[in-house]
């Protein structure tokens, strides 16, 4: 093996090691951000429960979300439009449960 090939292998090994270290650091930072967002969500939910007096009943809120936005995409279930529209139906409606 030539001296140049040995240098190339050494450089590649150092590059691969550094790349692995950067990837581990990035994953750690992502986990910190995810953890912080989850904590903020929990704090906001707890504040909403205290302020509104709502109790998050697990039977009523199975996803552990106080309010969930529902939107129907089934055109046959839409109510008739009050004014003529190109599609003959009203747009989807939003409902808070």
PDB file of N, CA and C in Angstrom:
ATOM      1  N   UNK A   1       0.850  -1.167   0.000  1.00  0.00           N
ATOM      2  CA  UNK A   1       0.000   0.000   0.000  1.00  0.00           C
ATOM      3  C   UNK A   1       0.898   1.233   0.000  1.00  0.00           C
ATOM      4  N   UNK A   2       0.549   2.140  -0.829  1.00  0.00           N
ATOM      5  CA  UNK A   2       1.366   3.348  -0.936  1.00  0.00           C
ATOM      6  C   UNK A   2       1.067   4.304   0.206  1.00  0.00           C
ATOM      7  N   UNK A   3       1.963   5.226   0.373  1.00  0.00           N
ATOM      8  CA  UNK A   3       1.793   6.241   1.413  1.00  0.00           C
ATOM      9  C   UNK A   3       0.533   7.070   1.157  1.00  0.00           C
ATOM     10  N   UNK A   4       0.257   7.375  -0.112  1.00  0.00           N
ATOM     11  CA  UNK A   4      -0.924   8.166  -0.465  1.00  0.00           C
ATOM     12  C   UNK A   4      -2.215   7.423  -0.118  1.00  0.00           C
ATOM     13  N   UNK A   5      -2.250   6.118  -0.375  1.00  0.00           N
ATOM     14  CA  UNK A   5      -3.436   5.322  -0.042  1.00  0.00           C
ATOM     15  C   UNK A   5      -3.641   5.271   1.467  1.00  0.00           C
ATOM     16  N   UNK A   6      -2.562   5.164   2.214  1.00  0.00           N
ATOM     17  CA  UNK A   6      -2.665   5.164   3.674  1.00  0.00           C
ATOM     18  C   UNK A   6      -3.216   6.492   4.174  1.00  0.00           C
ATOM     19  N   UNK A   7      -2.733   7.588   3.623  1.00  0.00           N
ATOM     20  CA  UNK A   7      -3.257   8.901   4.004  1.00  0.00           C
ATOM     21  C   UNK A   7      -4.740   9.024   3.662  1.00  0.00           C
ATOM     22  N   UNK A   8      -5.107   8.504   2.490  1.00  0.00           N
ATOM     23  CA  UNK A   8      -6.504   8.570   2.071  1.00  0.00           C
ATOM     24  C   UNK A   8      -7.390   7.803   3.039  1.00  0.00           C
ATOM     25  N   UNK A   9      -6.973   6.593   3.424  1.00  0.00           N
ATOM     26  CA  UNK A   9      -7.761   5.801   4.361  1.00  0.00           C
ATOM     27  C   UNK A   9      -7.859   6.494   5.711  1.00  0.00           C
ATOM     28  N   UNK A  10      -6.772   7.084   6.168  1.00  0.00           N
ATOM     29  CA  UNK A  10      -6.782   7.800   7.446  1.00  0.00           C
ATOM     30  C   UNK A  10      -7.720   8.997   7.379  1.00  0.00           C
ATOM     31  N   UNK A  11      -7.636   9.762   6.293  1.00  0.00           N
ATOM     32  CA  UNK A  11      -8.523  10.915   6.142  1.00  0.00           C
ATOM     33  C   UNK A  11      -9.981  10.483   6.085  1.00  0.00           C
ATOM     34  N   UNK A  12     -10.243   9.399   5.355  1.00  0.00           N
ATOM     35  CA  UNK A  12     -11.616   8.916   5.250  1.00  0.00           C
ATOM     36  C   UNK A  12     -12.130   8.442   6.603  1.00  0.00           C
ATOM     37  N   UNK A  13     -11.306   7.745   7.358  1.00  0.00           N
ATOM     38  CA  UNK A  13     -11.711   7.267   8.680  1.00  0.00           C
ATOM     39  C   UNK A  13     -12.005   8.443   9.608  1.00  0.00           C
ATOM     40  N   UNK A  14     -11.156   9.481   9.564  1.00  0.00           N
ATOM     41  CA  UNK A  14     -11.404  10.662  10.390  1.00  0.00           C
ATOM     42  C   UNK A  14     -12.686  11.372   9.955  1.00  0.00           C
ATOM     43  N   UNK A  15     -12.898  11.464   8.636  1.00  0.00           N
ATOM     44  CA  UNK A  15     -14.110  12.108   8.130  1.00  0.00           C
ATOM     45  C   UNK A  15     -15.350  11.332   8.562  1.00  0.00           C
ATOM     46  N   UNK A  16     -15.296  10.005   8.457  1.00  0.00           N
ATOM     47  CA  UNK A  16     -16.439   9.172   8.839  1.00  0.00           C
ATOM     48  C   UNK A  16     -16.726   9.300  10.332  1.00  0.00           C
ATOM     49  N   UNK A  17     -15.665   9.343  11.140  1.00  0.00           N
ATOM     50  CA  UNK A  17     -15.854   9.483  12.581  1.00  0.00           C
ATOM     51  C   UNK A  17     -16.475  10.842  12.911  1.00  0.00           C
ATOM     52  N   UNK A  18     -15.985  11.893  12.279  1.00  0.00           N
ATOM     53  CA  UNK A  18     -16.527  13.235  12.525  1.00  0.00           C
ATOM     54  C   UNK A  18     -17.977  13.330  12.056  1.00  0.00           C
ATOM     55  N   UNK A  19     -18.261  12.713  10.919  1.00  0.00           N
ATOM     56  CA  UNK A  19     -19.620  12.721  10.406  1.00  0.00           C
ATOM     57  C   UNK A  19     -20.568  12.006  11.371  1.00  0.00           C
ATOM     58  N   UNK A  20     -20.134  10.888  11.935  1.00  0.00           N
ATOM     59  CA  UNK A  20     -20.945  10.153  12.905  1.00  0.00           C
ATOM     60  C   UNK A  20     -21.171  10.990  14.164  1.00  0.00           C
ATOM     61  N   UNK A  21     -20.139  11.715  14.612  1.00  0.00           N
ATOM     62  CA  UNK A  21     -20.286  12.582  15.787  1.00  0.00           C
ATOM     63  C   UNK A  21     -21.297  13.695  15.521  1.00  0.00           C
ATOM     64  N   UNK A  22     -21.233  14.289  14.332  1.00  0.00           N
ATOM     65  CA  UNK A  22     -22.187  15.348  13.991  1.00  0.00           C
ATOM     66  C   UNK A  22     -23.611  14.813  13.930  1.00  0.00           C
ATOM     67  N   UNK A  23     -23.773  13.612  13.389  1.00  0.00           N
ATOM     68  CA  UNK A  23     -25.098  13.013  13.307  1.00  0.00           C
ATOM     69  C   UNK A  23     -25.652  12.735  14.699  1.00  0.00           C
ATOM     70  N   UNK A  24     -24.814  12.226  15.605  1.00  0.00           N
ATOM     71  CA  UNK A  24     -25.263  11.999  16.984  1.00  0.00           C
ATOM     72  C   UNK A  24     -25.651  13.311  17.653  1.00  0.00           C
ATOM     73  N   UNK A  25     -24.875  14.365  17.435  1.00  0.00           N
ATOM     74  CA  UNK A  25     -25.182  15.670  18.028  1.00  0.00           C
ATOM     75  C   UNK A  25     -26.495  16.211  17.472  1.00  0.00           C
ATOM     76  N   UNK A  26     -26.715  16.047  16.165  1.00  0.00           N
ATOM     77  CA  UNK A  26     -27.952  16.534  15.555  1.00  0.00           C
ATOM     78  C   UNK A  26     -29.158  15.785  16.115  1.00  0.00           C
ATOM     79  N   UNK A  27     -29.019  14.468  16.266  1.00  0.00           N
ATOM     80  CA  UNK A  27     -30.128  13.689  16.828  1.00  0.00           C
ATOM     81  C   UNK A  27     -30.403  14.099  18.266  1.00  0.00           C
ATOM     82  N   UNK A  28     -29.356  14.382  19.035  1.00  0.00           N
ATOM     83  CA  UNK A  28     -29.538  14.826  20.413  1.00  0.00           C
ATOM     84  C   UNK A  28     -30.269  16.166  20.446  1.00  0.00           C
ATOM     85  N   UNK A  29     -29.875  17.094  19.549  1.00  0.00           N
ATOM     86  CA  UNK A  29     -30.552  18.391  19.486  1.00  0.00           C
ATOM     87  C   UNK A  29     -32.016  18.222  19.088  1.00  0.00           C
ATOM     88  N   UNK A  30     -32.290  17.325  18.138  1.00  0.00           N
ATOM     89  CA  UNK A  30     -33.675  17.084  17.742  1.00  0.00           C
ATOM     90  C   UNK A  30     -34.479  16.532  18.909  1.00  0.00           C
ATOM     91  N   UNK A  31     -33.893  15.627  19.683  1.00  0.00           N
ATOM     92  CA  UNK A  31     -34.595  15.077  20.837  1.00  0.00           C
ATOM     93  C   UNK A  31     -34.863  16.155  21.885  1.00  0.00           C
ATOM     94  N   UNK A  32     -33.910  17.076  22.066  1.00  0.00           N
ATOM     95  CA  UNK A  32     -34.139  18.183  22.999  1.00  0.00           C
ATOM     96  C   UNK A  32     -35.302  19.058  22.544  1.00  0.00           C
ATOM     97  N   UNK A  33     -35.352  19.362  21.253  1.00  0.00           N
ATOM     98  CA  UNK A  33     -36.433  20.196  20.718  1.00  0.00           C
ATOM     99  C   UNK A  33     -37.769  19.482  20.863  1.00  0.00           C
ATOM    100  N   UNK A  34     -37.810  18.202  20.528  1.00  0.00           N
ATOM    101  CA  UNK A  34     -39.052  17.436  20.657  1.00  0.00           C
ATOM    102  C   UNK A  34     -39.510  17.410  22.107  1.00  0.00           C
ATOM    103  N   UNK A  35     -38.586  17.203  23.017  1.00  0.00           N
ATOM    104  CA  UNK A  35     -38.922  17.174  24.438  1.00  0.00           C
ATOM    105  C   UNK A  35     -39.447  18.527  24.908  1.00  0.00           C
ATOM    106  N   UNK A  36     -38.812  19.614  24.453  1.00  0.00           N
ATOM    107  CA  UNK A  36     -39.257  20.955  24.849  1.00  0.00           C
ATOM    108  C   UNK A  36     -40.652  21.251  24.307  1.00  0.00           C
ATOM    109  N   UNK A  37     -40.917  20.856  23.063  1.00  0.00           N
ATOM    110  CA  UNK A  37     -42.247  21.086  22.492  1.00  0.00           C
ATOM    111  C   UNK A  37     -43.314  20.274  23.217  1.00  0.00           C
ATOM    112  N   UNK A  38     -43.000  19.034  23.553  1.00  0.00           N
ATOM    113  CA  UNK A  38     -43.961  18.211  24.282  1.00  0.00           C
ATOM    114  C   UNK A  38     -44.235  18.798  25.660  1.00  0.00           C
ATOM    115  N   UNK A  39     -43.194  19.289  26.312  1.00  0.00           N
ATOM    116  CA  UNK A  39     -43.368  19.900  27.625  1.00  0.00           C
ATOM    117  C   UNK A  39     -44.214  21.167  27.533  1.00  0.00           C
ATOM    118  N   UNK A  40     -43.960  21.977  26.506  1.00  0.00           N
ATOM    119  CA  UNK A  40     -44.753  23.200  26.323  1.00  0.00           C
ATOM    120  C   UNK A  40     -46.207  22.858  26.039  1.00  0.00           C
ATOM    121  N   UNK A  41     -46.439  21.801  25.256  1.00  0.00           N
ATOM    122  CA  UNK A  41     -47.817  21.382  24.970  1.00  0.00           C
ATOM    123  C   UNK A  41     -48.507  20.972  26.265  1.00  0.00           C
ATOM    124  N   UNK A  42     -47.821  20.171  27.093  1.00  0.00           N
ATOM    125  CA  UNK A  42     -48.405  19.743  28.361  1.00  0.00           C
ATOM    126  C   UNK A  42     -48.682  20.932  29.266  1.00  0.00           C
ATOM    127  N   UNK A  43     -47.753  21.894  29.331  1.00  0.00           N
ATOM    128  CA  UNK A  43     -47.963  23.079  30.160  1.00  0.00           C
ATOM    129  C   UNK A  43     -49.160  23.880  29.668  1.00  0.00           C
ATOM    130  N   UNK A  44     -49.279  24.037  28.357  1.00  0.00           N
ATOM    131  CA  UNK A  44     -50.414  24.765  27.795  1.00  0.00           C
ATOM    132  C   UNK A  44     -51.721  24.055  28.061  1.00  0.00           C
ATOM    133  N   UNK A  45     -51.720  22.732  27.943  1.00  0.00           N
ATOM    134  CA  UNK A  45     -52.931  21.964  28.228  1.00  0.00           C
ATOM    135  C   UNK A  45     -53.315  22.108  29.695  1.00  0.00           C
ATOM    136  N   UNK A  46     -52.336  22.001  30.588  1.00  0.00           N
ATOM    137  CA  UNK A  46     -52.622  22.139  32.014  1.00  0.00           C
ATOM    138  C   UNK A  46     -53.142  23.530  32.344  1.00  0.00           C
ATOM    139  N   UNK A  47     -52.575  24.561  31.717  1.00  0.00           N
ATOM    140  CA  UNK A  47     -53.062  25.922  31.931  1.00  0.00           C
ATOM    141  C   UNK A  47     -54.496  26.063  31.440  1.00  0.00           C
ATOM    142  N   UNK A  48     -54.801  25.486  30.283  1.00  0.00           N
ATOM    143  CA  UNK A  48     -56.168  25.556  29.758  1.00  0.00           C
ATOM    144  C   UNK A  48     -57.144  24.847  30.685  1.00  0.00           C
ATOM    145  N   UNK A  49     -56.725  23.737  31.265  1.00  0.00           N
ATOM    146  CA  UNK A  49     -57.597  23.020  32.201  1.00  0.00           C
ATOM    147  C   UNK A  49     -57.846  23.869  33.437  1.00  0.00           C
ATOM    148  N   UNK A  50     -56.793  24.503  33.961  1.00  0.00           N
ATOM    149  CA  UNK A  50     -56.961  25.345  35.150  1.00  0.00           C
ATOM    150  C   UNK A  50     -57.835  26.557  34.859  1.00  0.00           C
ATOM    151  N   UNK A  51     -57.600  27.207  33.709  1.00  0.00           N
ATOM    152  CA  UNK A  51     -58.322  28.444  33.398  1.00  0.00           C
ATOM    153  C   UNK A  51     -59.786  28.190  33.056  1.00  0.00           C
ATOM    154  N   UNK A  52     -60.068  27.111  32.343  1.00  0.00           N
ATOM    155  CA  UNK A  52     -61.436  26.862  31.889  1.00  0.00           C
ATOM    156  C   UNK A  52     -62.204  25.942  32.814  1.00  0.00           C
ATOM    157  N   UNK A  53     -61.508  25.215  33.656  1.00  0.00           N
ATOM    158  CA  UNK A  53     -62.177  24.271  34.531  1.00  0.00           C
ATOM    159  C   UNK A  53     -62.574  22.987  33.821  1.00  0.00           C
ATOM    160  N   UNK A  54     -62.140  22.812  32.580  1.00  0.00           N
ATOM    161  CA  UNK A  54     -62.466  21.593  31.847  1.00  0.00           C
ATOM    162  C   UNK A  54     -61.629  20.438  32.369  1.00  0.00           C
ATOM    163  N   UNK A  55     -62.267  19.305  32.485  1.00  0.00           N
ATOM    164  CA  UNK A  55     -61.559  18.110  32.920  1.00  0.00           C
ATOM    165  C   UNK A  55     -61.350  17.221  31.704  1.00  0.00           C
ATOM    166  N   UNK A  56     -60.108  16.899  31.362  1.00  0.00           N
ATOM    167  CA  UNK A  56     -59.889  16.071  30.180  1.00  0.00           C
ATOM    168  C   UNK A  56     -60.294  14.621  30.432  1.00  0.00           C
ATOM    169  N   UNK A  57     -61.556  14.326  30.206  1.00  0.00           N
ATOM    170  CA  UNK A  57     -62.078  12.984  30.396  1.00  0.00           C
ATOM    171  C   UNK A  57     -61.513  12.071  29.308  1.00  0.00           C
ATOM    172  N   UNK A  58     -60.822  10.980  29.668  1.00  0.00           N
ATOM    173  CA  UNK A  58     -60.212  10.141  28.637  1.00  0.00           C
ATOM    174  C   UNK A  58     -61.234   9.497  27.708  1.00  0.00           C
ATOM    175  N   UNK A  59     -62.470   9.278  28.191  1.00  0.00           N
ATOM    176  CA  UNK A  59     -63.486   8.709  27.307  1.00  0.00           C
ATOM    177  C   UNK A  59     -63.953   9.728  26.284  1.00  0.00           C
ATOM    178  N   UNK A  60     -64.010  10.983  26.700  1.00  0.00           N
ATOM    179  CA  UNK A  60     -64.464  12.029  25.789  1.00  0.00           C
ATOM    180  C   UNK A  60     -63.340  12.500  24.873  1.00  0.00           C
ATOM    181  N   UNK A  61     -62.122  12.510  25.389  1.00  0.00           N
ATOM    182  CA  UNK A  61     -60.963  12.962  24.618  1.00  0.00           C
ATOM    183  C   UNK A  61     -59.937  11.828  24.547  1.00  0.00           C
ATOM    184  N   UNK A  62     -60.170  10.833  23.698  1.00  0.00           N
ATOM    185  CA  UNK A  62     -59.259   9.684  23.705  1.00  0.00           C
ATOM    186  C   UNK A  62     -57.843  10.004  23.268  1.00  0.00           C
ATOM    187  N   UNK A  63     -57.655  11.084  22.470  1.00  0.00           N
ATOM    188  CA  UNK A  63     -56.308  11.422  22.024  1.00  0.00           C
ATOM    189  C   UNK A  63     -55.607  12.357  22.999  1.00  0.00           C
ATOM    190  N   UNK A  64     -56.229  12.631  24.146  1.00  0.00           N
ATOM    191  CA  UNK A  64     -55.660  13.526  25.142  1.00  0.00           C
ATOM    192  C   UNK A  64     -55.487  14.933  24.582  1.00  0.00           C
ATOM    193  N   UNK A  65     -56.451  15.371  23.790  1.00  0.00           N
ATOM    194  CA  UNK A  65     -56.473  16.727  23.258  1.00  0.00           C
ATOM    195  C   UNK A  65     -57.796  17.343  23.695  1.00  0.00           C
ATOM    196  N   UNK A  66     -57.750  18.564  24.231  1.00  0.00           N
ATOM    197  CA  UNK A  66     -58.982  19.172  24.715  1.00  0.00           C
ATOM    198  C   UNK A  66     -59.969  19.431  23.591  1.00  0.00           C
ATOM    199  N   UNK A  67     -59.518  20.032  22.520  1.00  0.00           N
ATOM    200  CA  UNK A  67     -60.388  20.329  21.393  1.00  0.00           C
ATOM    201  C   UNK A  67     -59.751  19.784  20.132  1.00  0.00           C
ATOM    202  N   UNK A  68     -60.579  19.201  19.289  1.00  0.00           N
ATOM    203  CA  UNK A  68     -60.068  18.636  18.040  1.00  0.00           C
ATOM    204  C   UNK A  68     -60.889  19.210  16.892  1.00  0.00           C
ATOM    205  N   UNK A  69     -60.184  19.674  15.890  1.00  0.00           N
ATOM    206  CA  UNK A  69     -60.848  20.248  14.733  1.00  0.00           C
ATOM    207  C   UNK A  69     -61.196  19.134  13.767  1.00  0.00           C
ATOM    208  N   UNK A  70     -62.486  19.054  13.447  1.00  0.00           N
ATOM    209  CA  UNK A  70     -62.910  18.053  12.485  1.00  0.00           C
ATOM    210  C   UNK A  70     -63.365  18.746  11.225  1.00  0.00           C
ATOM    211  N   UNK A  71     -63.060  18.170  10.121  1.00  0.00           N
ATOM    212  CA  UNK A  71     -63.491  18.730   8.853  1.00  0.00           C
ATOM    213  C   UNK A  71     -63.924  17.578   7.968  1.00  0.00           C
ATOM    214  N   UNK A  72     -65.107  17.713   7.417  1.00  0.00           N
ATOM    215  CA  UNK A  72     -65.634  16.655   6.573  1.00  0.00           C
ATOM    216  C   UNK A  72     -65.210  16.888   5.136  1.00  0.00           C
ATOM    217  N   UNK A  73     -64.689  15.849   4.506  1.00  0.00           N
ATOM    218  CA  UNK A  73     -64.294  15.947   3.106  1.00  0.00           C
ATOM    219  C   UNK A  73     -65.217  15.134   2.207  1.00  0.00           C
ATOM    220  N   UNK A  74     -66.316  14.640   2.743  1.00  0.00           N
ATOM    221  CA  UNK A  74     -67.261  13.858   1.957  1.00  0.00           C
ATOM    222  C   UNK A  74     -68.314  14.794   1.374  1.00  0.00           C
ATOM    223  N   UNK A  75     -68.289  15.083   0.066  1.00  0.00           N
ATOM    224  CA  UNK A  75     -69.232  16.049  -0.505  1.00  0.00           C
ATOM    225  C   UNK A  75     -70.688  15.635  -0.337  1.00  0.00           C
ATOM    226  N   UNK A  76     -70.974  14.339  -0.261  1.00  0.00           N
ATOM    227  CA  UNK A  76     -72.364  13.899  -0.107  1.00  0.00           C
ATOM    228  C   UNK A  76     -72.921  14.238   1.268  1.00  0.00           C
ATOM    229  N   UNK A  77     -72.067  14.444   2.254  1.00  0.00           N
ATOM    230  CA  UNK A  77     -72.547  14.764   3.598  1.00  0.00           C
ATOM    231  C   UNK A  77     -72.656  16.268   3.836  1.00  0.00           C
ATOM    232  N   UNK A  78     -72.222  17.087   2.874  1.00  0.00           N
ATOM    233  CA  UNK A  78     -72.299  18.530   3.057  1.00  0.00           C
ATOM    234  C   UNK A  78     -73.743  18.991   2.949  1.00  0.00           C
ATOM    235  N   UNK A  79     -74.131  20.000   3.720  1.00  0.00           N
ATOM    236  CA  UNK A  79     -75.493  20.541   3.578  1.00  0.00           C
ATOM    237  C   UNK A  79     -75.619  21.308   2.266  1.00  0.00           C
ATOM    238  N   UNK A  80     -76.836  21.437   1.747  1.00  0.00           N
ATOM    239  CA  UNK A  80     -77.001  22.192   0.497  1.00  0.00           C
ATOM    240  C   UNK A  80     -76.550  23.633   0.670  1.00  0.00           C
ATOM    241  N   UNK A  81     -76.005  24.192  -0.372  1.00  0.00           N
ATOM    242  CA  UNK A  81     -75.534  25.575  -0.320  1.00  0.00           C
ATOM    243  C   UNK A  81     -76.720  26.524  -0.319  1.00  0.00           C
ATOM    244  N   UNK A  82     -76.619  27.608   0.461  1.00  0.00           N
ATOM    245  CA  UNK A  82     -77.697  28.595   0.484  1.00  0.00           C
ATOM    246  C   UNK A  82     -77.698  29.421  -0.791  1.00  0.00           C
ATOM    247  N   UNK A  83     -76.557  29.603  -1.388  1.00  0.00           N
ATOM    248  CA  UNK A  83     -76.478  30.304  -2.663  1.00  0.00           C
ATOM    249  C   UNK A  83     -75.884  29.350  -3.695  1.00  0.00           C
ATOM    250  N   UNK A  84     -76.232  29.538  -4.947  1.00  0.00           N
ATOM    251  CA  UNK A  84     -75.702  28.615  -5.961  1.00  0.00           C
ATOM    252  C   UNK A  84     -74.175  28.666  -6.001  1.00  0.00           C
ATOM    253  N   UNK A  85     -73.587  27.513  -6.077  1.00  0.00           N
ATOM    254  CA  UNK A  85     -72.134  27.424  -6.199  1.00  0.00           C
ATOM    255  C   UNK A  85     -71.811  26.545  -7.401  1.00  0.00           C
ATOM    256  N   UNK A  86     -70.605  26.629  -7.901  1.00  0.00           N
ATOM    257  CA  UNK A  86     -70.265  25.804  -9.061  1.00  0.00           C
ATOM    258  C   UNK A  86     -70.378  24.311  -8.776  1.00  0.00           C
ATOM    259  N   UNK A  87     -70.274  23.935  -7.508  1.00  0.00           N
ATOM    260  CA  UNK A  87     -70.311  22.517  -7.167  1.00  0.00           C
ATOM    261  C   UNK A  87     -71.679  22.087  -6.657  1.00  0.00           C
ATOM    262  N   UNK A  88     -72.578  23.047  -6.398  1.00  0.00           N
ATOM    263  CA  UNK A  88     -73.915  22.708  -5.930  1.00  0.00           C
ATOM    264  C   UNK A  88     -73.981  22.291  -4.479  1.00  0.00           C
ATOM    265  N   UNK A  89     -72.900  22.400  -3.771  1.00  0.00           N
ATOM    266  CA  UNK A  89     -72.868  22.013  -2.359  1.00  0.00           C
ATOM    267  C   UNK A  89     -72.154  23.096  -1.560  1.00  0.00           C
ATOM    268  N   UNK A  90     -72.406  23.090  -0.264  1.00  0.00           N
ATOM    269  CA  UNK A  90     -71.732  24.039   0.624  1.00  0.00           C
ATOM    270  C   UNK A  90     -70.310  23.534   0.900  1.00  0.00           C
ATOM    271  N   UNK A  91     -69.410  24.431   1.276  1.00  0.00           N
ATOM    272  CA  UNK A  91     -68.054  23.995   1.614  1.00  0.00           C
ATOM    273  C   UNK A  91     -68.061  23.164   2.893  1.00  0.00           C
ATOM    274  N   UNK A  92     -66.990  22.464   3.173  1.00  0.00           N
ATOM    275  CA  UNK A  92     -66.922  21.690   4.418  1.00  0.00           C
ATOM    276  C   UNK A  92     -67.066  22.607   5.626  1.00  0.00           C
ATOM    277  N   UNK A  93     -67.664  22.092   6.661  1.00  0.00           N
ATOM    278  CA  UNK A  93     -67.833  22.885   7.873  1.00  0.00           C
ATOM    279  C   UNK A  93     -66.894  22.368   8.947  1.00  0.00           C
ATOM    280  N   UNK A  94     -66.587  23.241   9.876  1.00  0.00           N
ATOM    281  CA  UNK A  94     -65.703  22.876  10.980  1.00  0.00           C
ATOM    282  C   UNK A  94     -66.529  22.777  12.243  1.00  0.00           C
ATOM    283  N   UNK A  95     -66.163  21.834  13.070  1.00  0.00           N
ATOM    284  CA  UNK A  95     -66.910  21.613  14.287  1.00  0.00           C
ATOM    285  C   UNK A  95     -65.921  21.313  15.400  1.00  0.00           C
ATOM    286  N   UNK A  96     -66.086  21.944  16.548  1.00  0.00           N
ATOM    287  CA  UNK A  96     -65.240  21.671  17.707  1.00  0.00           C
ATOM    288  C   UNK A  96     -65.969  20.681  18.594  1.00  0.00           C
ATOM    289  N   UNK A  97     -65.255  19.641  18.980  1.00  0.00           N
ATOM    290  CA  UNK A  97     -65.876  18.683  19.897  1.00  0.00           C
ATOM    291  C   UNK A  97     -65.049  18.599  21.147  1.00  0.00           C
TER     292      UNK A  97
END
